[in-house]
PDB file of C-alpha atoms in Angstrom:
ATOM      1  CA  UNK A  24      14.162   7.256  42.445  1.00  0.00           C
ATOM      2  CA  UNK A  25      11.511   9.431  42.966  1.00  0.00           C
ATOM      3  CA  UNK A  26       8.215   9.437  40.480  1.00  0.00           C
ATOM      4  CA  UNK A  27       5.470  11.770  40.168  1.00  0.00           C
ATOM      5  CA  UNK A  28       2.796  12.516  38.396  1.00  0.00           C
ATOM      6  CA  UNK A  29       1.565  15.707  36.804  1.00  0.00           C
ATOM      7  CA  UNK A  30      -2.107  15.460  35.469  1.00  0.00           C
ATOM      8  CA  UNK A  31      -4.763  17.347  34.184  1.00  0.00           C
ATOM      9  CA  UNK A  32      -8.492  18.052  35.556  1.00  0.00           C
ATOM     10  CA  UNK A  33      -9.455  14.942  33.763  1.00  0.00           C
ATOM     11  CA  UNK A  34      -6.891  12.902  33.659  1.00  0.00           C
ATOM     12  CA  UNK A  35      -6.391  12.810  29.878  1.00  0.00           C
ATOM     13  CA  UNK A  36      -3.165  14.647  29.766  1.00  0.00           C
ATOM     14  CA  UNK A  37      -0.093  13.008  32.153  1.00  0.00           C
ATOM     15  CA  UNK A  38       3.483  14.097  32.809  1.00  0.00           C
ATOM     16  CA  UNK A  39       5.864  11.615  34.229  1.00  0.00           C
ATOM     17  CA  UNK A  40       8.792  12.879  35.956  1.00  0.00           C
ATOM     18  CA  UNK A  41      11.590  10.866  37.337  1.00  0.00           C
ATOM     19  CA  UNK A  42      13.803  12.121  39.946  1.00  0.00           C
ATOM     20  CA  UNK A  43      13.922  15.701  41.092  1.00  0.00           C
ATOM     21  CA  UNK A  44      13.320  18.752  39.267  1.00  0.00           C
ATOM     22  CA  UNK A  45      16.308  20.997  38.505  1.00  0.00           C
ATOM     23  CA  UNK A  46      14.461  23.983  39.438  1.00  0.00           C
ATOM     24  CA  UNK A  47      10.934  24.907  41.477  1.00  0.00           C
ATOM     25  CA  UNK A  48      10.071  28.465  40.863  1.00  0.00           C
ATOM     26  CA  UNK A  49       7.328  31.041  41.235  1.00  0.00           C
ATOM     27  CA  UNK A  50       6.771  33.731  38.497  1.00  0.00           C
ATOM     28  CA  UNK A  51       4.689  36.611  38.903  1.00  0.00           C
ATOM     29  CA  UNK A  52       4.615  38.179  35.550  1.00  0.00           C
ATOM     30  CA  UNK A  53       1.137  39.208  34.298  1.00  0.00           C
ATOM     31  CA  UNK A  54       0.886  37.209  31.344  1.00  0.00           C
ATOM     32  CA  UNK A  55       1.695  34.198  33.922  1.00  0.00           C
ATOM     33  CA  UNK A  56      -1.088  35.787  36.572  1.00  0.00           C
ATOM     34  CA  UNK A  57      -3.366  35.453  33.162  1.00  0.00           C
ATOM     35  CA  UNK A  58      -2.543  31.785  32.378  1.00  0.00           C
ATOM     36  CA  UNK A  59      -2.613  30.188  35.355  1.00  0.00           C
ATOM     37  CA  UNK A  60      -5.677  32.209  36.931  1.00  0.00           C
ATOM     38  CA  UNK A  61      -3.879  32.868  40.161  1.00  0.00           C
ATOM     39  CA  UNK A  62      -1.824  35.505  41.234  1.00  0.00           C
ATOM     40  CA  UNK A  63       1.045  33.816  40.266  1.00  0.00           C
ATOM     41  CA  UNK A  64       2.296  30.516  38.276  1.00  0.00           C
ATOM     42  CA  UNK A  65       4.425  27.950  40.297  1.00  0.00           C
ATOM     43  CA  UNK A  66       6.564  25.174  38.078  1.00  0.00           C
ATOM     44  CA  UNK A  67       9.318  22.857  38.267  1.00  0.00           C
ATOM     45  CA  UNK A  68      11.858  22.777  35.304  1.00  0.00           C
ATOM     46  CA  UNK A  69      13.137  19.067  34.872  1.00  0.00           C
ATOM     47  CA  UNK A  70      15.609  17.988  32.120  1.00  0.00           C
ATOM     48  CA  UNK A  71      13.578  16.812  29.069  1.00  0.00           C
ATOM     49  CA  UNK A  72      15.151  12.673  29.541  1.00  0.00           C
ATOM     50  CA  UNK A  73      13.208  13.272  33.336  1.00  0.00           C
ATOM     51  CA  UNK A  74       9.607  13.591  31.501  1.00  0.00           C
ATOM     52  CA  UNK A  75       7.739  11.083  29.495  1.00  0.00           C
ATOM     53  CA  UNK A  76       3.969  12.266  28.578  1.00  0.00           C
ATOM     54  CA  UNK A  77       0.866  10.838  27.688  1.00  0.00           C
ATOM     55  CA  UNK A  78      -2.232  11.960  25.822  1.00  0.00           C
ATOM     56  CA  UNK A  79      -3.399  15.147  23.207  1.00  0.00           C
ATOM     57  CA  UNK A  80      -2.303  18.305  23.302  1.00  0.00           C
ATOM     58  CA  UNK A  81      -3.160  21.641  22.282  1.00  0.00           C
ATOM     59  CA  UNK A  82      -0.389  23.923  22.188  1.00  0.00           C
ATOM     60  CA  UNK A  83      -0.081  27.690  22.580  1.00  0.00           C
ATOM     61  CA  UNK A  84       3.149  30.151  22.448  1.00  0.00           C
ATOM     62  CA  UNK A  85       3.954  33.650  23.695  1.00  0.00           C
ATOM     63  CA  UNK A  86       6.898  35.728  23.456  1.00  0.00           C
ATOM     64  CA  UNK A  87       7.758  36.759  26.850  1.00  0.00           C
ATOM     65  CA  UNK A  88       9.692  40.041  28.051  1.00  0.00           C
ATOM     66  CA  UNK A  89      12.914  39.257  27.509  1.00  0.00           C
ATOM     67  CA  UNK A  90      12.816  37.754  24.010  1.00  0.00           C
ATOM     68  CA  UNK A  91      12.301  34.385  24.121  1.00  0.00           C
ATOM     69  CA  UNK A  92       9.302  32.066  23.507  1.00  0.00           C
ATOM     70  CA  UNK A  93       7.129  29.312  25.640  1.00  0.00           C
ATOM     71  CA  UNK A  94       5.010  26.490  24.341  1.00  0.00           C
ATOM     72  CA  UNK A  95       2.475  25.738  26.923  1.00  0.00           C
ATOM     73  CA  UNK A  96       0.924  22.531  26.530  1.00  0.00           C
ATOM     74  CA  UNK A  97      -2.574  22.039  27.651  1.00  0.00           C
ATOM     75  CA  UNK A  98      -5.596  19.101  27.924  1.00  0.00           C
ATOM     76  CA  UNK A  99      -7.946  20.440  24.539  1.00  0.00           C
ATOM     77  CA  UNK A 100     -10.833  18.852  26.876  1.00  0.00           C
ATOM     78  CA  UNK A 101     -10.392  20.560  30.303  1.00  0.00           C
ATOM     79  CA  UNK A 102      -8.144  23.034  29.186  1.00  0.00           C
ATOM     80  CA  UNK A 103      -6.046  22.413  32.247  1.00  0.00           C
ATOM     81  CA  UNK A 104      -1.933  23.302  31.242  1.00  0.00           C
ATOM     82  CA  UNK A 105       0.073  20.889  32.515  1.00  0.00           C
ATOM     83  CA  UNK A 106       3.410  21.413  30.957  1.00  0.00           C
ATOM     84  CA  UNK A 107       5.575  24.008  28.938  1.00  0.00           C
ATOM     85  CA  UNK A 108       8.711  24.038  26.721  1.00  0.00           C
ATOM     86  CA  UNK A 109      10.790  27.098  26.321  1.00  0.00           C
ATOM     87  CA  UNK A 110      13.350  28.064  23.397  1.00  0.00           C
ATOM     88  CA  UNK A 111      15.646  29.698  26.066  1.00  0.00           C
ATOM     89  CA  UNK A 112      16.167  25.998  27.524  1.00  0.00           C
ATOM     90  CA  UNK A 113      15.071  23.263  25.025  1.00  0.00           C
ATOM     91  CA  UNK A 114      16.425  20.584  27.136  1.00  0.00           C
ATOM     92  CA  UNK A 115      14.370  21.422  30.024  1.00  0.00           C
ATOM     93  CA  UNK A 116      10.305  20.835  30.389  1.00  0.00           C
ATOM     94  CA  UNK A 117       8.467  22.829  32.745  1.00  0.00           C
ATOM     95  CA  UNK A 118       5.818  21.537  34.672  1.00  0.00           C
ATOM     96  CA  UNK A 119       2.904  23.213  36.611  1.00  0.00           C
ATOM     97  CA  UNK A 120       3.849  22.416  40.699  1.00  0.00           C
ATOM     98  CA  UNK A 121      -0.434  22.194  41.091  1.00  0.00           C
ATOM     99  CA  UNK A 122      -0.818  19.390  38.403  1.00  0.00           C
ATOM    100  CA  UNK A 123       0.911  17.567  40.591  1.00  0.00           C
ATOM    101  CA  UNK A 124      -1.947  17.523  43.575  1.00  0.00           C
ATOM    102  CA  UNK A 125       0.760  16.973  46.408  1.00  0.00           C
ATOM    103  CA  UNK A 126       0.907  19.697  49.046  1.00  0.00           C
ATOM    104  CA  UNK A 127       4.561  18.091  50.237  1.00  0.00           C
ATOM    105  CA  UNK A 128       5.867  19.076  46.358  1.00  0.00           C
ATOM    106  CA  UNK A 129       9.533  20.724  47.168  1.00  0.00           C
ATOM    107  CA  UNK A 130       9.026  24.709  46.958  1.00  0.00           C
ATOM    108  CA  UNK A 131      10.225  27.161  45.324  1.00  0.00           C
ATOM    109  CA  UNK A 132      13.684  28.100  45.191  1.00  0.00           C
ATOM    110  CA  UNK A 133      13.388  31.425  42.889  1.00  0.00           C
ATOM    111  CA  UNK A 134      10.576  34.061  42.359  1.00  0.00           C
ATOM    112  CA  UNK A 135      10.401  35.929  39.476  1.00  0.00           C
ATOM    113  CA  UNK A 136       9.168  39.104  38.730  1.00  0.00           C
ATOM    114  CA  UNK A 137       8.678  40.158  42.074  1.00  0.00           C
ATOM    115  CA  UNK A 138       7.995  43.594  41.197  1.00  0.00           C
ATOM    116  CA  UNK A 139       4.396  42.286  39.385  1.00  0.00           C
ATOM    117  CA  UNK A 140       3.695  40.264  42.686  1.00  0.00           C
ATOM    118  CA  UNK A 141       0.182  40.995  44.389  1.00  0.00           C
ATOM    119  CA  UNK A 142       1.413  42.313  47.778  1.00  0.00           C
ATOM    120  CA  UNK A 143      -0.968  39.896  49.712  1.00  0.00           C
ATOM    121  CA  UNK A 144       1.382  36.897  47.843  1.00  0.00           C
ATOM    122  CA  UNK A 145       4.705  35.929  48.920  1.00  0.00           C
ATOM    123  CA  UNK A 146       7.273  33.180  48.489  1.00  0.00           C
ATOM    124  CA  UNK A 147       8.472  32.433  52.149  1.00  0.00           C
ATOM    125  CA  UNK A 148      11.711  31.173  52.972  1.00  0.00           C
ATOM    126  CA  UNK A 149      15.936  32.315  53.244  1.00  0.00           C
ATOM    127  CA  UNK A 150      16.341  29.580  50.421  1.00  0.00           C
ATOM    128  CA  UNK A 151      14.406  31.937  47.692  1.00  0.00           C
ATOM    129  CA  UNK A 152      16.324  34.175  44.932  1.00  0.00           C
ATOM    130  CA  UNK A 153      14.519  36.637  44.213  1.00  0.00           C
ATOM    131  CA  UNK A 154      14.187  38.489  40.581  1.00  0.00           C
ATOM    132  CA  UNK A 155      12.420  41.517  39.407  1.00  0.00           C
TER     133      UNK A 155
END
């Protein structure tokens, strides 16, 4: 079975994940631009039994466009998120794809909110849904 590690900038905050995510997406959504600091946020949704974490968290929640609301989890030292909980799917945790550090991490299979994306940015592949 496949492990990996999700961690913060300094280390104090871990996600375990076992096996392989459900899902690997990209969204594009402002508020996502905003929290990640990028032009968009990439994450991969495993089932909650997958993940096993370790250390403090600080916690913040937004309502998103549609409704529903995300917990983002992140180190209260660095500041770093590394994972997220949604009401929409509370069996599923949601972690950043670059807390991860591994440039072979599976990509993403769906982009969202293509419609926000910065036109220089693009998810390549014939594999990708695409949602505005």
């Amino acid at each position: 079975m496949t492990i990996r590690t999700a961690t913060c900038q300094c280390g104090a905050l871990t996600a375990r994940c076992e096996g392989e995510p459900v899902r690997v997406s990209a969204c594009h959504c402002l508020e996502c631009q905003r929290r990640s600091g990028s032009a968009f946020a990439a994450q991969a949704r495993f089932r909650a039994g997958q993940v096993t974490t370790h250390g403090d968290t600080s916690e913040w929640s937004r309502t998103g466009d549609e409704g529903t609301t995300a917990h983002f989890r992140f180190c209260p030292t660095c500041g770093s998120t590394v994972f997220y909980t949604m009401e929409a799917e509370p069996d599923m945790i949601a972690v950043a794809i670059g807390a991860f550090a591994d440039p072979d991490f599976p990509a993403p299979t769906r982009s969202v909110y293509e419609g926000r994306r910065h036109r220089w940015t693009g998810i390549s592949g014939d594999h990708v849904e695409r949602w505005d």
